[in-house]
């Protein structure tokens, strides 16, 4: 069991930052859930967790560049992808409305979403950048997208920020906290 705890600690720590209080809480919770054998996803994400994933994803893009960073974020072993549980994934869109990457599999790179609107009629790209351009980044609830695995419609939380090295791209983390 100790090996399981260390393995999970490494995955969560890589995503949320080593030594953080949140990471310690998550690791303890995950260890308890995994060792008790409860069915379903081991962890549920909330807004704070998605914001933390967003911040770490932006740091990856700043350090590795868009292409290599996107590849890193798409590897489940790095802690940025949990499609079966909360649907956690990262995606990026340019100011022109072109998808840079999407690890949910629901859109493809170079797909033009410039005319796509949310269920409340807002332009997706405009709405995304209205949050991404805030110095601290930002997020919003959205009911426009199905969960990438279950297909269930529910409220997703989308959290975006523009990297310092890629000001024309919004890097977003997205999850369905209640799924």
PDB file of C-alpha atoms in Angstrom:
ATOM      1  CA  UNK A   1       0.000   0.000   0.000  1.00  0.00           C
ATOM      2  CA  UNK A   2       2.892   2.325   0.655  1.00  0.00           C
ATOM      3  CA  UNK A   3       3.959   2.007  -3.004  1.00  0.00           C
ATOM      4  CA  UNK A   4       0.421   2.877  -4.101  1.00  0.00           C
ATOM      5  CA  UNK A   5       0.451   5.955  -1.878  1.00  0.00           C
ATOM      6  CA  UNK A   6       3.810   7.080  -3.292  1.00  0.00           C
ATOM      7  CA  UNK A   7       2.691   6.461  -6.873  1.00  0.00           C
ATOM      8  CA  UNK A   8      -0.491   8.481  -6.387  1.00  0.00           C
ATOM      9  CA  UNK A   9       1.391  11.130  -4.391  1.00  0.00           C
ATOM     10  CA  UNK A  10       3.723  11.575  -7.379  1.00  0.00           C
ATOM     11  CA  UNK A  11       0.890  11.982  -9.873  1.00  0.00           C
ATOM     12  CA  UNK A  12      -1.038  14.460  -7.751  1.00  0.00           C
ATOM     13  CA  UNK A  13       2.128  16.251  -6.666  1.00  0.00           C
ATOM     14  CA  UNK A  14       3.277  16.659 -10.261  1.00  0.00           C
ATOM     15  CA  UNK A  15       0.019  18.329 -11.133  1.00  0.00           C
ATOM     16  CA  UNK A  16      -0.623  20.443  -8.058  1.00  0.00           C
ATOM     17  CA  UNK A  17       2.907  21.167  -6.892  1.00  0.00           C
ATOM     18  CA  UNK A  18       5.073  19.284  -4.416  1.00  0.00           C
ATOM     19  CA  UNK A  19       4.627  20.121  -0.780  1.00  0.00           C
ATOM     20  CA  UNK A  20       1.410  22.084  -1.146  1.00  0.00           C
ATOM     21  CA  UNK A  21      -1.258  21.688   1.506  1.00  0.00           C
ATOM     22  CA  UNK A  22      -3.805  20.859  -1.177  1.00  0.00           C
ATOM     23  CA  UNK A  23      -1.592  18.092  -2.525  1.00  0.00           C
ATOM     24  CA  UNK A  24      -1.233  16.553   0.940  1.00  0.00           C
ATOM     25  CA  UNK A  25      -4.992  16.613   1.458  1.00  0.00           C
ATOM     26  CA  UNK A  26      -5.559  15.067  -1.970  1.00  0.00           C
ATOM     27  CA  UNK A  27      -2.965  12.377  -1.435  1.00  0.00           C
ATOM     28  CA  UNK A  28      -4.514  11.397   1.903  1.00  0.00           C
ATOM     29  CA  UNK A  29      -8.021  11.340   0.459  1.00  0.00           C
ATOM     30  CA  UNK A  30      -6.955   9.352  -2.586  1.00  0.00           C
ATOM     31  CA  UNK A  31      -5.029   6.841  -0.509  1.00  0.00           C
ATOM     32  CA  UNK A  32      -8.064   6.291   1.715  1.00  0.00           C
ATOM     33  CA  UNK A  33     -10.434   5.874  -1.201  1.00  0.00           C
ATOM     34  CA  UNK A  34      -8.107   3.566  -3.115  1.00  0.00           C
ATOM     35  CA  UNK A  35      -7.329   1.336  -0.149  1.00  0.00           C
ATOM     36  CA  UNK A  36     -10.998   1.088   0.849  1.00  0.00           C
ATOM     37  CA  UNK A  37     -11.867  -0.111  -2.654  1.00  0.00           C
ATOM     38  CA  UNK A  38     -14.752   2.267  -3.245  1.00  0.00           C
ATOM     39  CA  UNK A  39     -16.215   2.253  -6.744  1.00  0.00           C
ATOM     40  CA  UNK A  40     -16.172   5.275  -8.996  1.00  0.00           C
ATOM     41  CA  UNK A  41     -13.603   7.996  -9.505  1.00  0.00           C
ATOM     42  CA  UNK A  42     -11.072   8.281  -6.717  1.00  0.00           C
ATOM     43  CA  UNK A  43     -11.172  12.070  -6.667  1.00  0.00           C
ATOM     44  CA  UNK A  44     -13.687  14.728  -7.537  1.00  0.00           C
ATOM     45  CA  UNK A  45     -12.341  18.038  -8.734  1.00  0.00           C
ATOM     46  CA  UNK A  46     -13.666  21.351  -7.563  1.00  0.00           C
ATOM     47  CA  UNK A  47     -12.997  24.840  -8.925  1.00  0.00           C
ATOM     48  CA  UNK A  48      -9.869  25.421  -6.837  1.00  0.00           C
ATOM     49  CA  UNK A  49      -8.391  22.163  -8.106  1.00  0.00           C
ATOM     50  CA  UNK A  50      -9.175  22.996 -11.740  1.00  0.00           C
ATOM     51  CA  UNK A  51      -7.634  26.459 -11.271  1.00  0.00           C
ATOM     52  CA  UNK A  52      -4.490  24.788  -9.879  1.00  0.00           C
ATOM     53  CA  UNK A  53      -4.307  22.459 -12.895  1.00  0.00           C
ATOM     54  CA  UNK A  54      -4.732  25.495 -15.189  1.00  0.00           C
ATOM     55  CA  UNK A  55      -1.881  27.358 -13.492  1.00  0.00           C
ATOM     56  CA  UNK A  56       0.413  24.336 -13.708  1.00  0.00           C
ATOM     57  CA  UNK A  57      -0.560  23.796 -17.382  1.00  0.00           C
ATOM     58  CA  UNK A  58       0.278  27.418 -18.211  1.00  0.00           C
ATOM     59  CA  UNK A  59       3.654  26.969 -16.522  1.00  0.00           C
ATOM     60  CA  UNK A  60       4.290  23.861 -18.653  1.00  0.00           C
ATOM     61  CA  UNK A  61       3.500  25.806 -21.849  1.00  0.00           C
ATOM     62  CA  UNK A  62       5.733  28.689 -20.746  1.00  0.00           C
ATOM     63  CA  UNK A  63       8.606  26.274 -20.052  1.00  0.00           C
ATOM     64  CA  UNK A  64       8.237  23.791 -22.929  1.00  0.00           C
ATOM     65  CA  UNK A  65       6.534  25.808 -25.660  1.00  0.00           C
ATOM     66  CA  UNK A  66       3.143  25.103 -27.186  1.00  0.00           C
ATOM     67  CA  UNK A  67       3.952  21.917 -29.143  1.00  0.00           C
ATOM     68  CA  UNK A  68       6.059  20.113 -26.531  1.00  0.00           C
ATOM     69  CA  UNK A  69       3.915  21.458 -23.699  1.00  0.00           C
ATOM     70  CA  UNK A  70       0.737  20.167 -25.341  1.00  0.00           C
ATOM     71  CA  UNK A  71       2.297  16.714 -25.697  1.00  0.00           C
ATOM     72  CA  UNK A  72       3.286  16.738 -22.014  1.00  0.00           C
ATOM     73  CA  UNK A  73      -0.198  17.829 -20.909  1.00  0.00           C
ATOM     74  CA  UNK A  74      -1.775  15.058 -22.992  1.00  0.00           C
ATOM     75  CA  UNK A  75       0.140  12.267 -21.244  1.00  0.00           C
ATOM     76  CA  UNK A  76      -2.100  10.897 -18.447  1.00  0.00           C
ATOM     77  CA  UNK A  77       0.977  10.000 -16.381  1.00  0.00           C
ATOM     78  CA  UNK A  78       1.680  13.726 -15.903  1.00  0.00           C
ATOM     79  CA  UNK A  79      -1.557  14.376 -13.981  1.00  0.00           C
ATOM     80  CA  UNK A  80      -3.410  16.714 -16.346  1.00  0.00           C
ATOM     81  CA  UNK A  81      -5.826  14.170 -17.798  1.00  0.00           C
ATOM     82  CA  UNK A  82      -8.578  12.136 -16.105  1.00  0.00           C
ATOM     83  CA  UNK A  83     -11.308  11.686 -18.682  1.00  0.00           C
ATOM     84  CA  UNK A  84     -13.035   8.743 -16.974  1.00  0.00           C
ATOM     85  CA  UNK A  85     -13.530  10.501 -13.647  1.00  0.00           C
ATOM     86  CA  UNK A  86     -14.243  14.224 -13.640  1.00  0.00           C
ATOM     87  CA  UNK A  87     -13.440  14.579 -17.344  1.00  0.00           C
ATOM     88  CA  UNK A  88     -10.360  16.619 -16.485  1.00  0.00           C
ATOM     89  CA  UNK A  89      -8.412  17.717 -19.536  1.00  0.00           C
ATOM     90  CA  UNK A  90      -6.564  20.675 -20.976  1.00  0.00           C
ATOM     91  CA  UNK A  91      -7.238  22.476 -24.226  1.00  0.00           C
ATOM     92  CA  UNK A  92      -6.100  25.645 -25.944  1.00  0.00           C
ATOM     93  CA  UNK A  93      -7.597  28.082 -28.424  1.00  0.00           C
ATOM     94  CA  UNK A  94      -6.077  31.019 -30.304  1.00  0.00           C
ATOM     95  CA  UNK A  95      -7.571  34.509 -30.356  1.00  0.00           C
ATOM     96  CA  UNK A  96      -8.703  33.789 -33.914  1.00  0.00           C
ATOM     97  CA  UNK A  97     -10.758  30.841 -32.654  1.00  0.00           C
ATOM     98  CA  UNK A  98      -8.528  28.000 -33.812  1.00  0.00           C
ATOM     99  CA  UNK A  99      -8.019  25.002 -31.539  1.00  0.00           C
ATOM    100  CA  UNK A 100      -4.326  24.570 -30.675  1.00  0.00           C
ATOM    101  CA  UNK A 101      -4.891  21.283 -28.797  1.00  0.00           C
ATOM    102  CA  UNK A 102      -7.701  19.493 -26.977  1.00  0.00           C
ATOM    103  CA  UNK A 103      -7.012  16.418 -24.881  1.00  0.00           C
ATOM    104  CA  UNK A 104     -10.709  15.566 -24.511  1.00  0.00           C
ATOM    105  CA  UNK A 105     -10.880  14.331 -28.090  1.00  0.00           C
ATOM    106  CA  UNK A 106     -13.965  16.483 -28.739  1.00  0.00           C
ATOM    107  CA  UNK A 107     -12.187  18.926 -31.047  1.00  0.00           C
ATOM    108  CA  UNK A 108      -9.071  18.619 -33.185  1.00  0.00           C
ATOM    109  CA  UNK A 109      -6.043  20.894 -33.665  1.00  0.00           C
ATOM    110  CA  UNK A 110      -6.618  23.597 -36.283  1.00  0.00           C
ATOM    111  CA  UNK A 111     -10.413  23.271 -35.960  1.00  0.00           C
ATOM    112  CA  UNK A 112     -12.076  26.669 -36.385  1.00  0.00           C
ATOM    113  CA  UNK A 113     -14.452  27.407 -33.510  1.00  0.00           C
ATOM    114  CA  UNK A 114     -14.562  31.161 -34.100  1.00  0.00           C
ATOM    115  CA  UNK A 115     -18.336  31.085 -34.670  1.00  0.00           C
ATOM    116  CA  UNK A 116     -19.147  28.565 -31.934  1.00  0.00           C
ATOM    117  CA  UNK A 117     -21.426  29.808 -29.153  1.00  0.00           C
ATOM    118  CA  UNK A 118     -22.277  28.503 -25.703  1.00  0.00           C
ATOM    119  CA  UNK A 119     -25.822  27.504 -24.725  1.00  0.00           C
ATOM    120  CA  UNK A 120     -26.321  31.028 -23.396  1.00  0.00           C
ATOM    121  CA  UNK A 121     -25.380  32.533 -26.784  1.00  0.00           C
ATOM    122  CA  UNK A 122     -21.883  33.807 -25.987  1.00  0.00           C
ATOM    123  CA  UNK A 123     -19.029  33.341 -28.441  1.00  0.00           C
ATOM    124  CA  UNK A 124     -16.758  30.624 -26.992  1.00  0.00           C
ATOM    125  CA  UNK A 125     -13.499  32.308 -28.016  1.00  0.00           C
ATOM    126  CA  UNK A 126     -14.543  35.732 -26.737  1.00  0.00           C
ATOM    127  CA  UNK A 127     -15.804  34.294 -23.448  1.00  0.00           C
ATOM    128  CA  UNK A 128     -12.659  32.202 -22.997  1.00  0.00           C
ATOM    129  CA  UNK A 129     -10.328  35.167 -23.490  1.00  0.00           C
ATOM    130  CA  UNK A 130     -12.415  37.411 -21.227  1.00  0.00           C
ATOM    131  CA  UNK A 131     -11.247  35.122 -18.404  1.00  0.00           C
ATOM    132  CA  UNK A 132      -7.853  34.088 -19.788  1.00  0.00           C
ATOM    133  CA  UNK A 133      -6.661  37.686 -20.129  1.00  0.00           C
ATOM    134  CA  UNK A 134      -7.111  38.446 -16.427  1.00  0.00           C
ATOM    135  CA  UNK A 135      -3.674  38.571 -14.753  1.00  0.00           C
ATOM    136  CA  UNK A 136      -4.648  35.723 -12.430  1.00  0.00           C
ATOM    137  CA  UNK A 137      -6.667  33.883 -15.084  1.00  0.00           C
ATOM    138  CA  UNK A 138     -10.254  32.962 -14.425  1.00  0.00           C
ATOM    139  CA  UNK A 139     -12.986  30.451 -14.870  1.00  0.00           C
ATOM    140  CA  UNK A 140     -16.659  29.976 -15.541  1.00  0.00           C
ATOM    141  CA  UNK A 141     -19.370  27.339 -15.369  1.00  0.00           C
ATOM    142  CA  UNK A 142     -20.660  26.126 -18.702  1.00  0.00           C
ATOM    143  CA  UNK A 143     -23.407  23.688 -19.663  1.00  0.00           C
ATOM    144  CA  UNK A 144     -22.537  23.615 -23.368  1.00  0.00           C
ATOM    145  CA  UNK A 145     -20.326  20.540 -23.485  1.00  0.00           C
ATOM    146  CA  UNK A 146     -20.910  16.842 -22.842  1.00  0.00           C
ATOM    147  CA  UNK A 147     -18.573  14.918 -20.554  1.00  0.00           C
ATOM    148  CA  UNK A 148     -15.863  13.490 -22.875  1.00  0.00           C
ATOM    149  CA  UNK A 149     -16.417   9.870 -21.803  1.00  0.00           C
ATOM    150  CA  UNK A 150     -19.974   9.562 -20.511  1.00  0.00           C
ATOM    151  CA  UNK A 151     -21.534  12.050 -22.918  1.00  0.00           C
ATOM    152  CA  UNK A 152     -23.703  13.322 -20.059  1.00  0.00           C
ATOM    153  CA  UNK A 153     -24.608  16.976 -20.167  1.00  0.00           C
ATOM    154  CA  UNK A 154     -23.806  18.745 -16.943  1.00  0.00           C
ATOM    155  CA  UNK A 155     -22.078  21.806 -15.656  1.00  0.00           C
ATOM    156  CA  UNK A 156     -18.405  21.874 -16.529  1.00  0.00           C
ATOM    157  CA  UNK A 157     -15.970  24.313 -14.985  1.00  0.00           C
ATOM    158  CA  UNK A 158     -13.612  25.936 -17.499  1.00  0.00           C
ATOM    159  CA  UNK A 159     -10.550  27.778 -16.171  1.00  0.00           C
ATOM    160  CA  UNK A 160      -8.257  29.641 -18.580  1.00  0.00           C
ATOM    161  CA  UNK A 161      -5.183  31.853 -18.647  1.00  0.00           C
ATOM    162  CA  UNK A 162      -2.839  33.178 -21.316  1.00  0.00           C
ATOM    163  CA  UNK A 163       0.799  32.131 -20.885  1.00  0.00           C
ATOM    164  CA  UNK A 164       3.441  34.849 -20.784  1.00  0.00           C
ATOM    165  CA  UNK A 165       5.209  33.251 -23.772  1.00  0.00           C
ATOM    166  CA  UNK A 166       2.065  32.728 -25.882  1.00  0.00           C
ATOM    167  CA  UNK A 167      -0.184  35.791 -25.446  1.00  0.00           C
ATOM    168  CA  UNK A 168      -2.424  34.831 -28.383  1.00  0.00           C
ATOM    169  CA  UNK A 169      -3.390  31.452 -26.911  1.00  0.00           C
ATOM    170  CA  UNK A 170      -5.675  30.672 -23.977  1.00  0.00           C
ATOM    171  CA  UNK A 171      -4.662  27.556 -22.055  1.00  0.00           C
ATOM    172  CA  UNK A 172      -7.639  25.998 -20.300  1.00  0.00           C
ATOM    173  CA  UNK A 173      -8.290  23.231 -17.810  1.00  0.00           C
ATOM    174  CA  UNK A 174     -11.786  21.799 -17.794  1.00  0.00           C
ATOM    175  CA  UNK A 175     -13.642  19.306 -15.595  1.00  0.00           C
ATOM    176  CA  UNK A 176     -17.135  18.270 -14.586  1.00  0.00           C
ATOM    177  CA  UNK A 177     -16.862  18.520 -10.786  1.00  0.00           C
ATOM    178  CA  UNK A 178     -20.141  16.747 -10.030  1.00  0.00           C
ATOM    179  CA  UNK A 179     -19.693  13.804 -12.387  1.00  0.00           C
TER     180      UNK A 179
END
